[in-house]
Amino acid sequence: MLITKIYQPNEVKIAAKELKLGELIAFPTETVYGLGADATNEQAVKRVYLAKGRPSDNPLIVTVASEKMITKYTGPLSSKARKVIAKFWPGSLTLVFDIKPGSLPNAVTGGLTTAAFRCPANNVTRKLIELAGVPIVGPSANSSGKPSPTTAQHVFHDLEGRIAGIVDDGPTQVGVESTILDLSTEKPTILRPGGVDVTEIEDVLGEKVISDKHTVKNSEIPKAPGMKYRHYAPDAKVLIVRPNQWQSVFEWTEKQKDPIGVMATSDILASYKKNEYSYDLGKDVVMASRRLFAGLRYFDEMNEVKTILVAEFPEDGLGMAYMNRLKKAASNQYFE
């Protein structure tokens, strides 16, 4: 079995050498941990799909260290692209562009004529890419369909023995993946809500952005991750709890023979008696977004927990990204 090494930030030179040799290296970003391979090496990219158990028609995000790195694949960028890059890169915004034919392997693009690019707000990872000298693919570093990893330990749990190494830069700060903005279409379109709010993008572009195209049909190839397959789900059943339901929830959990996992804000949990099966999401949606995946993973480790109840937040700002992930984890099921 492959030995998965843990690299500290000062060891990125060694990790970059592994990437250049075609190995898989997990890396930190401000959102979640990604699984890296040389994006120009088709065989290495195919191993990413195998390591994750990911469907091969689900395209991969290309992670870069700078704007300059992407023009080799896209050609000159539009004024719209330069505006959003100037404002949001490095950061939690992924951009979809038309690319030059044959410039990236089909294993990266899913056979599409577009590709998604992101420059993360993590100095360690940008240094890793610079030292490798190539862009790297960057899907979340977890088993496909499971909650995304927000620590190196989460990655090790899922992918030990399947990847060469993990660069450990501590817990991530945002906790939900990047916003994906499609700039290959006439109208800028959000394909996945995330760390950057649609209103921020509209302010920069000075125009309306389409923001309701988050899924595709089974017969379609998605342009971006998270649009087609079940995502972010633990083994236990997940149910969403509306703000006015918590008293009913607590009364219901008291009557259950099996323990029920409860993920809610600090103020709600203050009145919950069964604290041994609770997970604190913090005081607001910012903290809840950071802790959502970690909480789902926390209960995934408890075989006795078959049901997890998770707090709903209003679907605006970062709440749109939080609820997008939670609804996928819960298959859109609410506590009734």
mmCIF file of C-alpha atoms in Angstrom:
data_model
loop_
_atom_site.group_PDB
_atom_site.id
_atom_site.type_symbol
_atom_site.label_atom_id
_atom_site.label_comp_id
_atom_site.label_asym_id
_atom_site.label_seq_id
_atom_site.Cartn_x
_atom_site.Cartn_y
_atom_site.Cartn_z
ATOM 1 C CA MET A 1 0.000 0.000 0.000
ATOM 2 C CA LEU A 2 1.176 3.529 -0.819
ATOM 3 C CA ILE A 3 2.450 5.439 2.225
ATOM 4 C CA THR A 4 0.746 8.834 2.488
ATOM 5 C CA LYS A 5 3.188 11.409 3.869
ATOM 6 C CA ILE A 6 2.214 14.570 5.752
ATOM 7 C CA TYR A 7 4.181 17.625 4.583
ATOM 8 C CA GLN A 8 4.516 20.805 6.605
ATOM 9 C CA PRO A 9 4.359 24.206 4.833
ATOM 10 C CA ASN A 10 8.167 24.446 4.797
ATOM 11 C CA GLU A 11 8.331 21.142 2.895
ATOM 12 C CA VAL A 12 6.370 22.209 -0.202
ATOM 13 C CA LYS A 13 9.473 21.857 -2.368
ATOM 14 C CA ILE A 14 9.409 18.090 -1.753
ATOM 15 C CA ALA A 15 5.649 17.946 -2.400
ATOM 16 C CA ALA A 16 6.097 19.911 -5.658
ATOM 17 C CA LYS A 17 8.702 17.386 -6.827
ATOM 18 C CA GLU A 18 6.186 14.576 -6.204
ATOM 19 C CA LEU A 19 3.593 16.435 -8.327
ATOM 20 C CA LYS A 20 6.091 16.779 -11.187
ATOM 21 C CA LEU A 21 6.678 13.009 -11.002
ATOM 22 C CA GLY A 22 2.956 12.387 -11.530
ATOM 23 C CA GLU A 23 2.024 11.720 -7.892
ATOM 24 C CA LEU A 24 -1.144 12.945 -6.125
ATOM 25 C CA ILE A 25 -0.715 15.568 -3.388
ATOM 26 C CA ALA A 26 -3.556 17.033 -1.304
ATOM 27 C CA PHE A 27 -3.226 20.751 -0.635
ATOM 28 C CA PRO A 28 -4.848 23.425 1.564
ATOM 29 C CA THR A 29 -6.985 26.327 0.384
ATOM 30 C CA GLU A 30 -9.065 28.870 2.274
ATOM 31 C CA THR A 31 -12.219 26.874 1.412
ATOM 32 C CA VAL A 32 -11.521 23.116 1.639
ATOM 33 C CA TYR A 33 -8.548 20.819 1.004
ATOM 34 C CA GLY A 34 -8.012 19.928 -2.661
ATOM 35 C CA LEU A 35 -6.511 16.853 -4.318
ATOM 36 C CA GLY A 36 -3.718 17.912 -6.639
ATOM 37 C CA ALA A 37 -2.190 16.354 -9.735
ATOM 38 C CA ASP A 38 -0.367 17.891 -12.691
ATOM 39 C CA ALA A 39 -3.248 19.177 -14.843
ATOM 40 C CA THR A 40 -1.213 18.615 -18.015
ATOM 41 C CA ASN A 41 -0.515 14.948 -17.198
ATOM 42 C CA GLU A 42 -3.564 12.926 -18.265
ATOM 43 C CA GLN A 43 -2.482 9.729 -16.519
ATOM 44 C CA ALA A 44 -1.966 11.568 -13.225
ATOM 45 C CA VAL A 45 -5.379 13.241 -13.593
ATOM 46 C CA LYS A 46 -7.074 9.891 -14.231
ATOM 47 C CA ARG A 47 -5.600 8.646 -10.947
ATOM 48 C CA VAL A 48 -7.438 11.481 -9.168
ATOM 49 C CA TYR A 49 -10.755 10.038 -10.352
ATOM 50 C CA LEU A 50 -9.696 6.582 -9.142
ATOM 51 C CA ALA A 51 -8.487 7.840 -5.742
ATOM 52 C CA LYS A 52 -11.733 9.689 -5.105
ATOM 53 C CA GLY A 53 -14.096 7.213 -6.775
ATOM 54 C CA ARG A 54 -15.325 10.176 -8.812
ATOM 55 C CA PRO A 55 -17.476 9.888 -11.993
ATOM 56 C CA SER A 56 -15.310 10.591 -15.047
ATOM 57 C CA ASP A 57 -17.812 13.027 -16.615
ATOM 58 C CA ASN A 58 -17.489 15.385 -13.639
ATOM 59 C CA PRO A 59 -14.873 17.964 -14.782
ATOM 60 C CA LEU A 60 -12.077 19.135 -12.525
ATOM 61 C CA ILE A 61 -11.148 22.648 -11.428
ATOM 62 C CA VAL A 62 -7.678 23.753 -12.541
ATOM 63 C CA THR A 63 -5.843 25.458 -9.683
ATOM 64 C CA VAL A 64 -3.267 28.110 -10.616
ATOM 65 C CA ALA A 65 -0.810 30.385 -8.856
ATOM 66 C CA SER A 66 -1.575 33.504 -10.918
ATOM 67 C CA GLU A 67 -3.635 35.016 -13.725
ATOM 68 C CA LYS A 68 -0.657 34.692 -16.064
ATOM 69 C CA MET A 69 -0.697 30.900 -15.706
ATOM 70 C CA ILE A 70 -4.158 30.488 -17.266
ATOM 71 C CA THR A 71 -3.687 32.487 -20.489
ATOM 72 C CA LYS A 72 -1.581 29.643 -21.945
ATOM 73 C CA TYR A 73 -4.842 27.679 -22.035
ATOM 74 C CA THR A 74 -7.446 30.402 -22.571
ATOM 75 C CA GLY A 75 -5.685 33.001 -24.695
ATOM 76 C CA PRO A 76 -6.255 36.726 -23.928
ATOM 77 C CA LEU A 77 -8.917 37.340 -21.273
ATOM 78 C CA SER A 78 -11.998 39.512 -21.685
ATOM 79 C CA SER A 79 -12.433 42.780 -19.785
ATOM 80 C CA LYS A 80 -15.085 41.060 -17.625
ATOM 81 C CA ALA A 81 -12.632 38.353 -16.669
ATOM 82 C CA ARG A 82 -9.887 40.838 -15.839
ATOM 83 C CA LYS A 83 -12.299 42.821 -13.630
ATOM 84 C CA VAL A 84 -13.356 39.873 -11.475
ATOM 85 C CA ILE A 85 -9.811 38.505 -11.291
ATOM 86 C CA ALA A 86 -8.513 41.878 -10.121
ATOM 87 C CA LYS A 87 -11.166 41.959 -7.392
ATOM 88 C CA PHE A 88 -11.410 38.359 -6.216
ATOM 89 C CA TRP A 89 -8.108 36.579 -6.950
ATOM 90 C CA PRO A 90 -6.486 35.102 -4.996
ATOM 91 C CA GLY A 91 -9.774 33.998 -3.431
ATOM 92 C CA SER A 92 -12.885 31.852 -3.352
ATOM 93 C CA LEU A 93 -14.000 32.396 -6.953
ATOM 94 C CA THR A 94 -13.607 29.843 -9.749
ATOM 95 C CA LEU A 95 -13.996 31.060 -13.340
ATOM 96 C CA VAL A 96 -15.091 29.005 -16.362
ATOM 97 C CA PHE A 97 -13.526 29.994 -19.707
ATOM 98 C CA ASP A 98 -13.419 28.674 -23.241
ATOM 99 C CA ILE A 99 -10.015 27.078 -23.765
ATOM 100 C CA LYS A 100 -7.751 26.453 -26.743
ATOM 101 C CA PRO A 101 -8.531 23.084 -28.383
ATOM 102 C CA GLY A 102 -6.342 20.326 -26.955
ATOM 103 C CA SER A 103 -4.639 22.576 -24.427
ATOM 104 C CA LEU A 104 -5.831 20.465 -21.471
ATOM 105 C CA PRO A 105 -6.531 16.709 -21.319
ATOM 106 C CA ASN A 106 -10.102 15.446 -21.681
ATOM 107 C CA ALA A 107 -9.723 13.957 -18.201
ATOM 108 C CA VAL A 108 -9.655 17.539 -16.878
ATOM 109 C CA THR A 109 -12.429 19.035 -19.004
ATOM 110 C CA GLY A 110 -14.796 16.070 -19.209
ATOM 111 C CA GLY A 111 -14.586 16.461 -22.987
ATOM 112 C CA LEU A 112 -15.970 20.019 -22.901
ATOM 113 C CA THR A 113 -14.496 23.024 -24.713
ATOM 114 C CA THR A 114 -14.342 24.920 -21.408
ATOM 115 C CA ALA A 115 -12.378 24.611 -18.176
ATOM 116 C CA ALA A 116 -12.731 26.052 -14.677
ATOM 117 C CA PHE A 117 -9.791 27.912 -13.087
ATOM 118 C CA ARG A 118 -9.141 29.104 -9.540
ATOM 119 C CA CYS A 119 -6.336 30.901 -7.740
ATOM 120 C CA PRO A 120 -6.711 30.124 -4.001
ATOM 121 C CA ALA A 121 -6.019 32.534 -1.167
ATOM 122 C CA ASN A 122 -3.420 30.255 0.392
ATOM 123 C CA ASN A 123 0.229 31.210 0.136
ATOM 124 C CA VAL A 124 1.472 27.674 0.731
ATOM 125 C CA THR A 125 -0.523 26.224 -2.160
ATOM 126 C CA ARG A 126 0.383 29.026 -4.573
ATOM 127 C CA LYS A 127 4.041 28.368 -3.715
ATOM 128 C CA LEU A 128 3.483 24.638 -4.308
ATOM 129 C CA ILE A 129 2.101 25.349 -7.795
ATOM 130 C CA GLU A 130 4.898 27.795 -8.616
ATOM 131 C CA LEU A 131 7.528 25.220 -7.648
ATOM 132 C CA ALA A 132 5.776 22.481 -9.637
ATOM 133 C CA GLY A 133 5.706 24.834 -12.653
ATOM 134 C CA VAL A 134 2.307 23.562 -13.842
ATOM 135 C CA PRO A 135 -1.333 24.135 -12.926
ATOM 136 C CA ILE A 136 -2.847 21.370 -10.801
ATOM 137 C CA VAL A 137 -6.331 19.910 -10.730
ATOM 138 C CA GLY A 138 -8.077 20.622 -7.450
ATOM 139 C CA PRO A 139 -11.241 18.667 -6.601
ATOM 140 C CA SER A 140 -11.987 18.318 -2.897
ATOM 141 C CA ALA A 141 -9.650 15.767 -1.303
ATOM 142 C CA ASN A 142 -12.299 13.331 -0.092
ATOM 143 C CA SER A 143 -14.030 10.156 -1.188
ATOM 144 C CA SER A 144 -16.515 11.234 -3.852
ATOM 145 C CA GLY A 145 -19.928 12.177 -2.456
ATOM 146 C CA LYS A 146 -18.745 12.483 1.146
ATOM 147 C CA PRO A 147 -18.436 15.731 3.152
ATOM 148 C CA SER A 148 -15.560 17.875 1.901
ATOM 149 C CA PRO A 149 -12.373 17.939 4.019
ATOM 150 C CA THR A 150 -11.530 21.040 6.039
ATOM 151 C CA THR A 151 -8.443 19.599 7.784
ATOM 152 C CA ALA A 152 -5.495 17.451 6.707
ATOM 153 C CA GLN A 153 -6.799 14.780 9.110
ATOM 154 C CA HIS A 154 -10.069 14.572 7.132
ATOM 155 C CA VAL A 155 -8.035 13.962 3.965
ATOM 156 C CA PHE A 156 -5.912 11.299 5.640
ATOM 157 C CA HIS A 157 -9.064 9.543 6.873
ATOM 158 C CA ASP A 158 -10.498 9.272 3.344
ATOM 159 C CA LEU A 159 -7.427 8.878 1.127
ATOM 160 C CA GLU A 160 -4.660 7.257 3.184
ATOM 161 C CA GLY A 161 -2.818 4.773 1.008
ATOM 162 C CA ARG A 162 -4.322 6.191 -2.190
ATOM 163 C CA ILE A 163 -2.265 9.401 -2.504
ATOM 164 C CA ALA A 164 1.413 10.232 -2.033
ATOM 165 C CA GLY A 165 1.045 13.095 0.424
ATOM 166 C CA ILE A 166 -0.866 15.897 2.116
ATOM 167 C CA VAL A 167 0.397 19.441 2.706
ATOM 168 C CA ASP A 168 -0.944 20.370 6.156
ATOM 169 C CA ASP A 169 -1.598 24.076 6.687
ATOM 170 C CA GLY A 170 -4.181 23.698 9.462
ATOM 171 C CA PRO A 171 -7.995 24.037 9.303
ATOM 172 C CA THR A 172 -9.513 25.958 6.402
ATOM 173 C CA GLN A 173 -11.125 29.337 7.061
ATOM 174 C CA VAL A 174 -14.183 29.457 4.754
ATOM 175 C CA GLY A 175 -15.331 25.840 4.890
ATOM 176 C CA VAL A 176 -17.542 25.735 1.774
ATOM 177 C CA GLU A 177 -16.071 25.527 -1.701
ATOM 178 C CA SER A 178 -15.548 28.434 -4.070
ATOM 179 C CA THR A 179 -18.253 30.154 -6.060
ATOM 180 C CA ILE A 180 -18.122 29.023 -9.709
ATOM 181 C CA LEU A 181 -18.821 31.748 -12.278
ATOM 182 C CA ASP A 182 -19.232 30.805 -15.936
ATOM 183 C CA LEU A 183 -17.740 33.473 -18.211
ATOM 184 C CA SER A 184 -17.863 31.300 -21.338
ATOM 185 C CA THR A 185 -21.513 32.239 -21.935
ATOM 186 C CA GLU A 186 -23.058 35.509 -23.105
ATOM 187 C CA LYS A 187 -24.529 36.158 -19.663
ATOM 188 C CA PRO A 188 -22.286 35.567 -16.612
ATOM 189 C CA THR A 189 -23.811 32.598 -14.740
ATOM 190 C CA ILE A 190 -23.277 31.149 -11.260
ATOM 191 C CA LEU A 191 -22.877 27.373 -11.565
ATOM 192 C CA ARG A 192 -22.240 26.847 -7.850
ATOM 193 C CA PRO A 193 -22.713 29.311 -4.964
ATOM 194 C CA GLY A 194 -19.777 29.583 -2.604
ATOM 195 C CA GLY A 195 -17.477 31.900 -0.696
ATOM 196 C CA VAL A 196 -18.109 34.929 -2.969
ATOM 197 C CA ASP A 197 -21.662 36.311 -3.024
ATOM 198 C CA VAL A 198 -23.419 36.937 -6.343
ATOM 199 C CA THR A 199 -24.140 40.560 -5.380
ATOM 200 C CA GLU A 200 -20.402 41.207 -4.975
ATOM 201 C CA ILE A 201 -19.812 39.912 -8.498
ATOM 202 C CA GLU A 202 -22.663 42.009 -9.905
ATOM 203 C CA ASP A 203 -21.189 45.116 -8.269
ATOM 204 C CA VAL A 204 -17.859 44.508 -10.005
ATOM 205 C CA LEU A 205 -19.315 43.645 -13.419
ATOM 206 C CA GLY A 206 -22.047 46.281 -13.333
ATOM 207 C CA GLU A 207 -24.599 43.805 -14.683
ATOM 208 C CA LYS A 208 -27.025 41.110 -13.559
ATOM 209 C CA VAL A 209 -25.586 37.637 -13.037
ATOM 210 C CA ILE A 210 -27.734 34.532 -13.578
ATOM 211 C CA SER A 211 -27.672 32.640 -10.288
ATOM 212 C CA ASP A 212 -30.161 29.753 -10.487
ATOM 213 C CA LYS A 213 -28.275 27.283 -12.760
ATOM 214 C CA HIS A 214 -26.937 24.914 -10.108
ATOM 215 C CA THR A 215 -27.962 21.531 -11.540
ATOM 216 C CA VAL A 216 -27.943 19.646 -14.850
ATOM 217 C CA LYS A 217 -29.943 16.724 -16.271
ATOM 218 C CA ASN A 218 -28.579 13.175 -16.044
ATOM 219 C CA SER A 219 -27.864 13.228 -19.792
ATOM 220 C CA GLU A 220 -25.762 16.413 -19.578
ATOM 221 C CA ILE A 221 -22.069 16.788 -18.799
ATOM 222 C CA PRO A 222 -21.746 19.369 -15.995
ATOM 223 C CA LYS A 223 -19.477 22.362 -16.636
ATOM 224 C CA ALA A 224 -18.445 22.417 -12.996
ATOM 225 C CA PRO A 225 -18.358 20.160 -9.909
ATOM 226 C CA GLY A 226 -21.402 19.866 -7.668
ATOM 227 C CA MET A 227 -24.040 20.216 -10.404
ATOM 228 C CA LYS A 228 -25.028 16.602 -11.061
ATOM 229 C CA TYR A 229 -24.158 14.002 -8.439
ATOM 230 C CA ARG A 230 -25.057 13.605 -4.757
ATOM 231 C CA HIS A 231 -22.483 15.470 -2.702
ATOM 232 C CA TYR A 232 -21.373 16.238 0.837
ATOM 233 C CA ALA A 233 -23.345 13.361 2.373
ATOM 234 C CA PRO A 234 -22.408 11.258 5.420
ATOM 235 C CA ASP A 235 -23.700 7.689 5.784
ATOM 236 C CA ALA A 236 -26.414 8.815 8.212
ATOM 237 C CA LYS A 237 -29.686 10.353 7.030
ATOM 238 C CA VAL A 238 -29.553 14.161 7.092
ATOM 239 C CA LEU A 239 -32.645 16.297 7.724
ATOM 240 C CA ILE A 240 -32.859 20.098 7.575
ATOM 241 C CA VAL A 241 -34.493 21.882 10.517
ATOM 242 C CA ARG A 242 -36.362 25.175 10.046
ATOM 243 C CA PRO A 243 -35.799 27.889 12.704
ATOM 244 C CA ASN A 244 -39.285 27.487 14.239
ATOM 245 C CA GLN A 245 -38.997 23.699 14.648
ATOM 246 C CA TRP A 246 -36.372 23.331 17.357
ATOM 247 C CA GLN A 247 -38.755 22.800 20.287
ATOM 248 C CA SER A 248 -40.469 20.040 18.317
ATOM 249 C CA VAL A 249 -37.069 18.587 17.436
ATOM 250 C CA PHE A 250 -35.973 18.403 21.069
ATOM 251 C CA GLU A 251 -39.243 16.769 22.115
ATOM 252 C CA TRP A 252 -38.895 14.260 19.262
ATOM 253 C CA THR A 253 -35.280 13.349 20.075
ATOM 254 C CA GLU A 254 -36.262 12.617 23.697
ATOM 255 C CA LYS A 255 -38.577 9.843 22.470
ATOM 256 C CA GLN A 256 -36.074 8.133 20.155
ATOM 257 C CA LYS A 257 -34.272 4.932 21.191
ATOM 258 C CA ASP A 258 -31.270 5.596 18.948
ATOM 259 C CA PRO A 259 -29.161 8.749 19.461
ATOM 260 C CA ILE A 260 -29.873 11.631 17.072
ATOM 261 C CA GLY A 261 -27.098 13.963 15.930
ATOM 262 C CA VAL A 262 -27.989 17.650 16.225
ATOM 263 C CA MET A 263 -26.066 20.433 14.461
ATOM 264 C CA ALA A 264 -27.244 23.888 15.459
ATOM 265 C CA THR A 265 -26.077 27.332 16.555
ATOM 266 C CA SER A 266 -24.705 27.957 20.046
ATOM 267 C CA ASP A 267 -27.864 29.661 21.315
ATOM 268 C CA ILE A 268 -30.086 26.758 20.216
ATOM 269 C CA LEU A 269 -27.804 24.123 21.747
ATOM 270 C CA ALA A 270 -27.760 26.001 25.069
ATOM 271 C CA SER A 271 -31.236 24.592 25.773
ATOM 272 C CA TYR A 272 -30.553 21.071 24.446
ATOM 273 C CA LYS A 273 -30.146 18.356 27.103
ATOM 274 C CA LYS A 274 -28.458 15.655 24.999
ATOM 275 C CA ASN A 275 -25.231 17.551 24.452
ATOM 276 C CA GLU A 276 -23.167 14.401 23.886
ATOM 277 C CA TYR A 277 -24.794 14.102 20.455
ATOM 278 C CA SER A 278 -24.667 17.743 19.456
ATOM 279 C CA TYR A 279 -22.291 19.770 17.276
ATOM 280 C CA ASP A 280 -21.976 23.529 17.686
ATOM 281 C CA LEU A 281 -22.193 25.428 14.377
ATOM 282 C CA GLY A 282 -21.245 28.695 16.077
ATOM 283 C CA LYS A 283 -23.117 31.946 16.317
ATOM 284 C CA ASP A 284 -23.849 32.754 12.660
ATOM 285 C CA VAL A 285 -23.811 31.517 9.064
ATOM 286 C CA VAL A 286 -20.126 32.435 8.621
ATOM 287 C CA MET A 287 -19.101 30.083 11.428
ATOM 288 C CA ALA A 288 -21.710 27.510 10.394
ATOM 289 C CA SER A 289 -20.310 27.397 6.848
ATOM 290 C CA ARG A 290 -16.832 26.850 8.247
ATOM 291 C CA ARG A 291 -18.034 24.008 10.484
ATOM 292 C CA LEU A 292 -20.701 22.271 8.360
ATOM 293 C CA PHE A 293 -18.528 19.609 6.745
ATOM 294 C CA ALA A 294 -16.569 18.971 9.940
ATOM 295 C CA GLY A 295 -19.847 18.414 11.801
ATOM 296 C CA LEU A 296 -21.145 15.942 9.235
ATOM 297 C CA ARG A 297 -17.840 14.084 9.457
ATOM 298 C CA TYR A 298 -17.993 14.169 13.277
ATOM 299 C CA PHE A 299 -21.245 12.212 13.274
ATOM 300 C CA ASP A 300 -20.088 9.961 10.426
ATOM 301 C CA GLU A 301 -17.584 8.520 12.917
ATOM 302 C CA MET A 302 -20.435 7.517 15.267
ATOM 303 C CA ASN A 303 -21.970 4.299 13.955
ATOM 304 C CA GLU A 304 -24.812 4.577 16.453
ATOM 305 C CA VAL A 305 -26.027 7.866 14.917
ATOM 306 C CA LYS A 306 -28.354 7.090 12.012
ATOM 307 C CA THR A 307 -30.002 10.523 11.698
ATOM 308 C CA ILE A 308 -28.477 14.025 11.760
ATOM 309 C CA LEU A 309 -30.612 17.153 12.167
ATOM 310 C CA VAL A 310 -28.998 20.328 10.821
ATOM 311 C CA ALA A 311 -30.016 23.976 11.162
ATOM 312 C CA GLU A 312 -31.372 25.890 8.180
ATOM 313 C CA PHE A 313 -30.153 29.432 7.408
ATOM 314 C CA PRO A 314 -31.708 32.099 5.159
ATOM 315 C CA GLU A 315 -30.582 31.668 1.547
ATOM 316 C CA ASP A 316 -28.839 34.983 1.034
ATOM 317 C CA GLY A 317 -25.168 35.926 1.029
ATOM 318 C CA LEU A 318 -23.040 33.064 2.338
ATOM 319 C CA GLY A 319 -26.286 31.363 3.386
ATOM 320 C CA MET A 320 -26.883 30.475 -0.265
ATOM 321 C CA ALA A 321 -23.658 28.447 -0.354
ATOM 322 C CA TYR A 322 -24.335 26.871 3.057
ATOM 323 C CA MET A 323 -27.850 25.787 2.063
ATOM 324 C CA ASN A 324 -26.684 24.545 -1.354
ATOM 325 C CA ARG A 325 -24.305 22.102 0.398
ATOM 326 C CA LEU A 326 -26.778 21.181 3.131
ATOM 327 C CA LYS A 327 -29.607 20.477 0.680
ATOM 328 C CA LYS A 328 -27.321 18.169 -1.313
ATOM 329 C CA ALA A 329 -26.230 16.368 1.874
ATOM 330 C CA ALA A 330 -29.884 15.969 2.894
ATOM 331 C CA SER A 331 -31.202 15.181 -0.593
ATOM 332 C CA ASN A 332 -33.447 18.203 0.047
ATOM 333 C CA GLN A 333 -35.276 16.477 2.931
ATOM 334 C CA TYR A 334 -36.614 18.503 5.887
ATOM 335 C CA PHE A 335 -37.622 17.476 9.400
ATOM 336 C CA GLU A 336 -41.419 17.151 9.438
#
